[in-house]
XYZ file of C-alpha atoms in Angstrom:
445
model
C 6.277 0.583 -115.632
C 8.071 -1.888 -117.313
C 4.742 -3.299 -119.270
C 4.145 0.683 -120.361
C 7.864 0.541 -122.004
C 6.697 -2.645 -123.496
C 3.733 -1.053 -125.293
C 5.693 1.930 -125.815
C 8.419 0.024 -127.686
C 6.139 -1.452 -129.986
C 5.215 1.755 -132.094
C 8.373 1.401 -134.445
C 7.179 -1.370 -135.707
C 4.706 0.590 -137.854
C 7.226 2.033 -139.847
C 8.164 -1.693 -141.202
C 6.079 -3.969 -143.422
C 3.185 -6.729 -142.665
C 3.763 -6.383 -139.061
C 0.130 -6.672 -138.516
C 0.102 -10.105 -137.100
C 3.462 -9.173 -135.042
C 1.942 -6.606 -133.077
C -0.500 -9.003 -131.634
C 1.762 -11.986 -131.182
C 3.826 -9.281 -129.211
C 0.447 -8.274 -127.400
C -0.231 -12.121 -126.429
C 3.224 -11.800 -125.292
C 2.936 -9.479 -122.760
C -0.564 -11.088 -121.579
C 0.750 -13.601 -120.505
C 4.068 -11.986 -119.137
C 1.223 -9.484 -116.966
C -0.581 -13.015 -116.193
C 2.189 -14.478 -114.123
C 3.500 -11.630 -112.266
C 2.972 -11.530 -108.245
C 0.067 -9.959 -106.900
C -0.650 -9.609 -103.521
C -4.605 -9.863 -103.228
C -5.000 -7.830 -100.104
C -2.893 -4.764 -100.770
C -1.773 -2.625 -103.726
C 1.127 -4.136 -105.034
C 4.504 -3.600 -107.257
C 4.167 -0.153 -106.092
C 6.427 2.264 -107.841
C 5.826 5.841 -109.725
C 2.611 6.613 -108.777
C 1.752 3.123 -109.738
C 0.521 0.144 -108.105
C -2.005 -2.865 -108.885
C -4.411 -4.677 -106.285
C -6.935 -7.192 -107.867
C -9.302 -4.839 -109.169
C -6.708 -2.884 -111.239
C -5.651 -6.700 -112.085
C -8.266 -8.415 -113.245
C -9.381 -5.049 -115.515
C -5.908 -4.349 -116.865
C -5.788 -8.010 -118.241
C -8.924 -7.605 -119.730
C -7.813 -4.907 -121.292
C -4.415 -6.362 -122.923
C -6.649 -9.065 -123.873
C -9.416 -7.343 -125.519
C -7.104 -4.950 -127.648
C -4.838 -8.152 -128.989
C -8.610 -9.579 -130.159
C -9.362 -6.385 -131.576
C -6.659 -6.558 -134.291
C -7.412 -10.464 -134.624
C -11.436 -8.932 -135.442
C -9.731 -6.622 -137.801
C -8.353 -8.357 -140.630
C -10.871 -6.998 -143.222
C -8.364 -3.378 -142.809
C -5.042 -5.067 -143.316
C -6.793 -7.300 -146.014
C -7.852 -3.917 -148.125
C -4.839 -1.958 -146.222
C -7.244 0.612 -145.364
C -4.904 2.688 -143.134
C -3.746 -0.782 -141.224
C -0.668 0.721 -139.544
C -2.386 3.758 -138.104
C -5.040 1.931 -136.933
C -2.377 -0.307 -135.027
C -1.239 2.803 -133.633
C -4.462 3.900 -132.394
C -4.813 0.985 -130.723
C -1.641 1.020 -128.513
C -1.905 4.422 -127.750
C -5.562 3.504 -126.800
C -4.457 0.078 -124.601
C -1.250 2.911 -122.948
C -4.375 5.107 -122.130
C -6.527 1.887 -120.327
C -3.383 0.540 -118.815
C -2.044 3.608 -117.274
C -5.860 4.743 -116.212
C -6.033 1.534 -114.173
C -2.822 1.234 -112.590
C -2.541 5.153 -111.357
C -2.474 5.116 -107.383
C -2.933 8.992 -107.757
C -6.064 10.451 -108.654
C -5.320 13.283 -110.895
C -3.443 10.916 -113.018
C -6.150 8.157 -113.120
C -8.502 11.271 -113.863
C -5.842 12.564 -116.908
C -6.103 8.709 -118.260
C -9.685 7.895 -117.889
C -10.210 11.303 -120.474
C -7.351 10.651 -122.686
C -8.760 7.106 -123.136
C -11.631 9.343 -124.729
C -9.500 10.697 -127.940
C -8.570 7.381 -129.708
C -11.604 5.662 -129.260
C -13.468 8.894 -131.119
C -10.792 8.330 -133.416
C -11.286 4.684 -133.794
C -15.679 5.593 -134.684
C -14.396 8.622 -136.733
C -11.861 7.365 -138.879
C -13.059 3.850 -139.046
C -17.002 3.777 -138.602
C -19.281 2.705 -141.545
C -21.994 5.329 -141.887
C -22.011 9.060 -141.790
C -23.771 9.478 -138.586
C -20.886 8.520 -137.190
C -19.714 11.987 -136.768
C -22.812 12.399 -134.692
C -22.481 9.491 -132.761
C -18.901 10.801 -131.654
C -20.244 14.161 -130.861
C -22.752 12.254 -128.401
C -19.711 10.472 -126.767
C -17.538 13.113 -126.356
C -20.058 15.989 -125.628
C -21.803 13.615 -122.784
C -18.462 12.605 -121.130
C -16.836 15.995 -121.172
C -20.127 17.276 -119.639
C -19.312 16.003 -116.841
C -15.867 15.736 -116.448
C -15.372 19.152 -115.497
C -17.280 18.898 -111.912
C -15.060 15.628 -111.381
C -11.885 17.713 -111.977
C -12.655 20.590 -109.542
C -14.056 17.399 -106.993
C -11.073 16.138 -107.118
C -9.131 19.645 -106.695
C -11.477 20.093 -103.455
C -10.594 16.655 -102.140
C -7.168 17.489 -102.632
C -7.714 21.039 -100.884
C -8.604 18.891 -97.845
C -6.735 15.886 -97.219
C -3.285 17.307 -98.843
C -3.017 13.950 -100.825
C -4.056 12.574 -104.153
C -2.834 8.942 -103.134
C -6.346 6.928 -103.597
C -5.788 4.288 -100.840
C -5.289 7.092 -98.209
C -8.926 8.574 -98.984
C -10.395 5.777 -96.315
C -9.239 8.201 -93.379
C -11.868 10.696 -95.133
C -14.859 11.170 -95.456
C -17.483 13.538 -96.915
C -21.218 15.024 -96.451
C -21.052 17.704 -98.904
C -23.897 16.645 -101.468
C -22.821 19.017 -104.327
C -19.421 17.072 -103.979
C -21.038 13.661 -104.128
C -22.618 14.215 -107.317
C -19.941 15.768 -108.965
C -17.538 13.239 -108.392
C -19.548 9.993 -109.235
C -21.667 11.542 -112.662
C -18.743 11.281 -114.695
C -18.705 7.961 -113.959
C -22.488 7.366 -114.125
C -22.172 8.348 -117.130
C -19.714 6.319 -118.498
C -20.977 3.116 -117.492
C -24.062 4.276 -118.837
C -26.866 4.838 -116.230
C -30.269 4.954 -117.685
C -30.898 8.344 -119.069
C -27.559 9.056 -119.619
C -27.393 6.093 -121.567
C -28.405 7.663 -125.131
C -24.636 7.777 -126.258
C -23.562 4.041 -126.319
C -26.319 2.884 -128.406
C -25.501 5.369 -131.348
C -21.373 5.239 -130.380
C -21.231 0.944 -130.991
C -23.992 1.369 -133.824
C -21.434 3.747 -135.950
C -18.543 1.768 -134.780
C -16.030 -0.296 -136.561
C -15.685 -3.627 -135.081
C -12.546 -2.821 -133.101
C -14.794 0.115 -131.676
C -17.614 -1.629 -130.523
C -15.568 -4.023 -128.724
C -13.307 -1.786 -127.296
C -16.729 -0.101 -125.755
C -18.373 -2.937 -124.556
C -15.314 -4.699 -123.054
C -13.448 -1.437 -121.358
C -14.666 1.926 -121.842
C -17.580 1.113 -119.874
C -15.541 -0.486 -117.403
C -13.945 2.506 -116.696
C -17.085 4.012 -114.652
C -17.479 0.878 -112.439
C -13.650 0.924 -111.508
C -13.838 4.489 -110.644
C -17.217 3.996 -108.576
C -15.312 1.454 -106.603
C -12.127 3.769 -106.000
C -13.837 7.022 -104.941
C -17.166 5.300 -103.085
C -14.491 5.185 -99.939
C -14.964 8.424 -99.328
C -18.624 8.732 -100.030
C -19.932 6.015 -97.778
C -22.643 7.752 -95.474
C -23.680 9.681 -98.532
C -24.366 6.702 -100.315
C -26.181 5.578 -97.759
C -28.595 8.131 -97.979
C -28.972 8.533 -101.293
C -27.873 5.447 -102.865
C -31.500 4.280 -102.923
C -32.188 6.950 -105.665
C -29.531 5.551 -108.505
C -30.378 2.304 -107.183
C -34.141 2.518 -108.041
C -33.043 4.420 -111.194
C -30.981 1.845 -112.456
C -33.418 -1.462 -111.799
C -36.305 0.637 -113.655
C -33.896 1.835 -116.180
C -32.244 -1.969 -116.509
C -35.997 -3.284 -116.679
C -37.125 -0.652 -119.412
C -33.987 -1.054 -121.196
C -34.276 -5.101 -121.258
C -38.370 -4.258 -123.222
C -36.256 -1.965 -125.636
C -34.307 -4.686 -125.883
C -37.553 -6.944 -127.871
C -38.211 -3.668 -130.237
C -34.485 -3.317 -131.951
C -34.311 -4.950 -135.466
C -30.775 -4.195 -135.897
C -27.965 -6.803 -134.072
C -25.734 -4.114 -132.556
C -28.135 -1.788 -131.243
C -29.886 -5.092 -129.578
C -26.632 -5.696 -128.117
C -25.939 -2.339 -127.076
C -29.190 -1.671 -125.367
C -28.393 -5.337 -123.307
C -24.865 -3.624 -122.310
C -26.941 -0.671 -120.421
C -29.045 -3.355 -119.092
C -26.069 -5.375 -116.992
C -24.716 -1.987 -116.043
C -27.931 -1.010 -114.641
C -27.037 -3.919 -111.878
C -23.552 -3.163 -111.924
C -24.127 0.821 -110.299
C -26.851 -1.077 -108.413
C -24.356 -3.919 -106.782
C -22.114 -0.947 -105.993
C -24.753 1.501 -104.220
C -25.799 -0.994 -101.673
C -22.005 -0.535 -100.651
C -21.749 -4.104 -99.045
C -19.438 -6.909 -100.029
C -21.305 -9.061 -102.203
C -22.539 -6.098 -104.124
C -18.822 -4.310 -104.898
C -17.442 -8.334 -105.638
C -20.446 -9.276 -108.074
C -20.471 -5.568 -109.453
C -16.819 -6.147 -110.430
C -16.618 -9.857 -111.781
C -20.481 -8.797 -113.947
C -17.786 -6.592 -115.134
C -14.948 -8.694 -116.888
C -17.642 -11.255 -117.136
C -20.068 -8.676 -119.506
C -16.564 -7.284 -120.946
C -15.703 -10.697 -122.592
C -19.326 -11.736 -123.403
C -20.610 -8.894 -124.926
C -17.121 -8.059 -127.074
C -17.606 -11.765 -128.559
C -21.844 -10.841 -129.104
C -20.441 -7.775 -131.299
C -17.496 -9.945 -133.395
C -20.543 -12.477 -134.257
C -22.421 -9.562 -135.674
C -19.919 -8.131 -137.650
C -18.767 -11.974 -139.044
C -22.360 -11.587 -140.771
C -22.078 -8.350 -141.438
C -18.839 -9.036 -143.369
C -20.837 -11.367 -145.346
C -24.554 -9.924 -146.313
C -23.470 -6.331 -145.762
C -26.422 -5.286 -143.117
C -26.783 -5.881 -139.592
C -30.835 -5.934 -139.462
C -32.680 -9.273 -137.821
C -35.046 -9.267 -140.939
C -31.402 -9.733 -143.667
C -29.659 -11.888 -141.052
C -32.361 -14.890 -140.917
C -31.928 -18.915 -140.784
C -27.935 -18.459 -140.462
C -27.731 -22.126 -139.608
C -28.553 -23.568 -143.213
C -25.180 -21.227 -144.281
C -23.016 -21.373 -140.988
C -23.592 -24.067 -139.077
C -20.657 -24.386 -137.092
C -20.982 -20.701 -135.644
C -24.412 -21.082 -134.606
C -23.009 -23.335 -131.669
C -20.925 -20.128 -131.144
C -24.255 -18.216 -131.406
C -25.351 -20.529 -128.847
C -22.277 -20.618 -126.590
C -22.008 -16.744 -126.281
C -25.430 -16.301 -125.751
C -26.401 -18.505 -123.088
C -23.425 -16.427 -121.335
C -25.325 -13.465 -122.244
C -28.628 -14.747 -120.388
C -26.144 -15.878 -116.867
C -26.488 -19.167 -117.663
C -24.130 -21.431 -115.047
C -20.581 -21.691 -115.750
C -20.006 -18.758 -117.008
C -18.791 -15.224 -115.149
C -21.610 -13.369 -115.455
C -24.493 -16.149 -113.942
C -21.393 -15.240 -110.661
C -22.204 -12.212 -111.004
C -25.599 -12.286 -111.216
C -25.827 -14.360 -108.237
C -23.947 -12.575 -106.156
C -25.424 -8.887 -107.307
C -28.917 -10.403 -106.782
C -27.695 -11.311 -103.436
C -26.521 -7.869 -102.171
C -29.548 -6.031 -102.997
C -32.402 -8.456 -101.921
C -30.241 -8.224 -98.409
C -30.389 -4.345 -98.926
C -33.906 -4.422 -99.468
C -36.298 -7.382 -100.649
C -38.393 -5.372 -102.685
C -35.759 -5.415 -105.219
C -36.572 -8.494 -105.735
C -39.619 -8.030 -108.239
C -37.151 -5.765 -110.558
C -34.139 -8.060 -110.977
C -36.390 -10.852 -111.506
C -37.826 -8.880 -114.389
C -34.278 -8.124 -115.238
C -33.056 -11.932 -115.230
C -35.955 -13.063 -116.991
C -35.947 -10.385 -119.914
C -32.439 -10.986 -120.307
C -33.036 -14.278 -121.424
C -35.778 -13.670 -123.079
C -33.819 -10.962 -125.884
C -30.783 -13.360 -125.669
C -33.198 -16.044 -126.983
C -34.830 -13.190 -129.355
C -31.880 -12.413 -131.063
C -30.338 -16.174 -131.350
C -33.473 -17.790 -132.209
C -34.197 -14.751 -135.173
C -31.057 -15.045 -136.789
C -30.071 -18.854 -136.571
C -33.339 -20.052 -137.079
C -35.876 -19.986 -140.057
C -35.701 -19.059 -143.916
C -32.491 -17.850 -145.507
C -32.709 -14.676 -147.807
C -32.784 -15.909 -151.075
C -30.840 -13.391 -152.577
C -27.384 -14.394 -151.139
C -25.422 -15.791 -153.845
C -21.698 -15.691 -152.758
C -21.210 -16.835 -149.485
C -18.369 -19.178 -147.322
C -18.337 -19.809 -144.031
C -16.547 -18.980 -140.905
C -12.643 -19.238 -141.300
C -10.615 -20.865 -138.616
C -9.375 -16.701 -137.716
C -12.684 -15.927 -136.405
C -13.569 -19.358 -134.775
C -10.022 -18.547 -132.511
C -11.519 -15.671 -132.140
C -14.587 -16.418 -130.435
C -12.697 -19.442 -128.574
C -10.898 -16.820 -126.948
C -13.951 -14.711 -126.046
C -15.257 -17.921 -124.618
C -12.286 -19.754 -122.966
C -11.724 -17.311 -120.205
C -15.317 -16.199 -119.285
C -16.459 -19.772 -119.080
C -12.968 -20.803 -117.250
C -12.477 -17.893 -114.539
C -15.689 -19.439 -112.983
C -13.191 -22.271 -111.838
C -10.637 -19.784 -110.369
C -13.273 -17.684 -108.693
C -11.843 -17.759 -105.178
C -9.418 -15.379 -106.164
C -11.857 -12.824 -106.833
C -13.910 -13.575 -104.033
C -11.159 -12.658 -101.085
C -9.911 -9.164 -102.706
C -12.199 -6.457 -100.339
């Protein structure tokens, strides 16, 4: 509660004068204030109006704090031209309220009431802030495809409730349920949010149209949203899953493998990294349908590991888009002659991109590919296809626009200022450095 007062507290500050850089000092602030609280790994902890944390809530609340403090650091182009700078500040705390409540509810309703409301300022953020005018389109797609099927979720949750008498999410393991029109309704909202493949066609238009702060905020957290709530409500849905798990499993490694081709036809840097996003979620729903261990811990930490990774992929797109003013592969060519000291960033990002070692997602990975070859070994030919492609449009989209012939038609032109090099340090830092500190993630189920 305390931490929502915090964020709460911080919207008078708009009313005052080139407090742009104050908001996210107070932000890193309250990081590291979150950071060093107890937790108790087992159990949910610092219980207290209908609130409560256990490691998964945790580890995705952090990552939350700390992607919305990097969005305003991305930002600076707004408060440079003041282009609506304090109202986009506001948008973005009542967006981080939205996430942080969402993932510290204990009671359902609420975390359903959150995990919509976190809907309205991110439209707001692509509407008000995007580049292009399809962006009104592209927030039609997002909102029309998560309100779709938010209504079955709702009355799911309003039968669940009609049974057990509780909304309390930790007291659902004591029941358990057949009922197939159920099952779907309560997991396709958050299929669809993570995005499964063909249900996918909303991110790739939604982070195309999006500001910076927008596509971030996407990749890091929104799609976050479906794996957390695939882990909460697969407790009750266990010998369901077990039936029909195969189906979204099979789905998702075909859809991950198609997606990864797609990946080898985009000529434009967002939509390449967009498509990738659907990719690693395609293995995410996967590692949580085989319902055992390995699967729900790699599912989760390819989560905060593709959150940080993937957020830093879309702030080195837009650093060259602030400079040649287009995002396509055939504009942004032979980078290194102009920047040479991001291409190691270039480099650094995407190597996390591909699961190289040392970083969170090549955990993940591991222990994703793991749980399903123990589910079933024929999985085996997909993720390969998977691991291998991924590397293959990482390598595609470095080697294209750090390598080669620069466009002869950039005149103007500076390099990377020390802003966005802290930037992508902090990206970097923690997905590199949680791989130390893994143990902690490791012991949470």
């Amino acid at each position: 509660m305390k931490f929502f007062f915090f964020i709460l507290f911080m919207m008078p500050l708009f009313f005052l004068k080139n407090m742009f850089w104050m908001v996210q000092m107070m932000l890193f602030l309250m990081m590291m204030m979150f950071m060093m609280q107890p937790m108790n790994l087992m159990v949910f902890s610092n219980l207290g109006y209908m609130m409560g944390c256990d490691i998964i809530s945790f580890g995705l609340i952090l990552l939350s704090i700390w992607i919305c403090t990097l969005m305003i650091m991305a930002s600076e182009n707004l408060f440079k031209v003041n282009y609506y700078s304090d109202i986009f500040l506001l948008n973005i705390l009542l967006l981080l309220i939205m996430l942080y409540l969402t993932f510290s509810m204990t009671n359902i309703l609420m975390f359903y009431l959150f995990f919509e409301g976190s809907l309205i300022p991110t439209l707001i953020l692509i509407l008000g802030w995007g580049y292009q005018p399809e962006r009104i389109q592209a927030g039609l797609y997002l909102l029309f495809y998560t309100l779709f099927v938010s209504l079955p979720l709702l009355l799911g949750l309003f039968f669940i409730f009609d049974k057990t008498n509780t909304m309390m999410m930790y007291m659902y393991k004591f029941y358990s349920s057949n009922s197939l029109i159920l099952y779907l309704s309560m997991i396709l909202a958050f299929l669809v949010k993570m995005p499964m493949y063909f249900v996918h066609l909303w991110l790739p238009k939604a982070h195309v149209e999006a500001p910076i702060s927008g596509s971030m905020i996407l990749a890091g957290i929104m799609l976050k949203l479906g794996g957390y709530g695939l882990l909460r409500v697969m407790l009750i849905f266990q010998s369901m899953t077990m039936n029909l798990g195969l189906i979204f499993i099979v789905i998702s490694l075909l859809g991950g493998f198609y997606i990864s081709l797609k990946c080898f036809c985009q000529i434009g840097m967002k939509s390449l990294i967009a498509y990738s996003s659907v990719a690693h979620m395609g293995m995410v729903i996967s590692g949580i349908m085989t319902l055992n261990y390995w699967g729900f811990m790699g599912s989760y930490i390819l989560m905060i590991g593709h959150g940080l990774c993937s957020s830093g992929m879309f702030c080195l797109s837009n650093i060259n888009y602030e400079r040649l003013g287009s995002r396509s592969l055939f504009i942004n060519k032979g980078m290194m002659n102009l920047m040479p000291s991001m291409s190691l960033w270039w480099f650094l990002l995407m190597i996390s991109n591909m699961a190289a070692p040392r970083s969170m997602n090549f955990m993940g990975e591991v222990e994703l590919i793991n749980s399903l070859v123990s589910w079933s070994w024929l999985t085996m030919m997909m993720l390969m296809m998977i691991s291998f492609f991924s590397a293959g449009y990482s390598l595609y989209l470095y080697s294209y626009s750090q390598h080669g012939g620069y466009n002869l038609n950039l005149y103007s032109f500076y390099t990377g200022v020390s802003r966005e090099y802290l930037l992508l340090f902090l990206h970097w830092f923690p997905l590199n450095m949680l791989f130390l500190k893994f143990d902690y993630v490791m012991i949470w189920f």
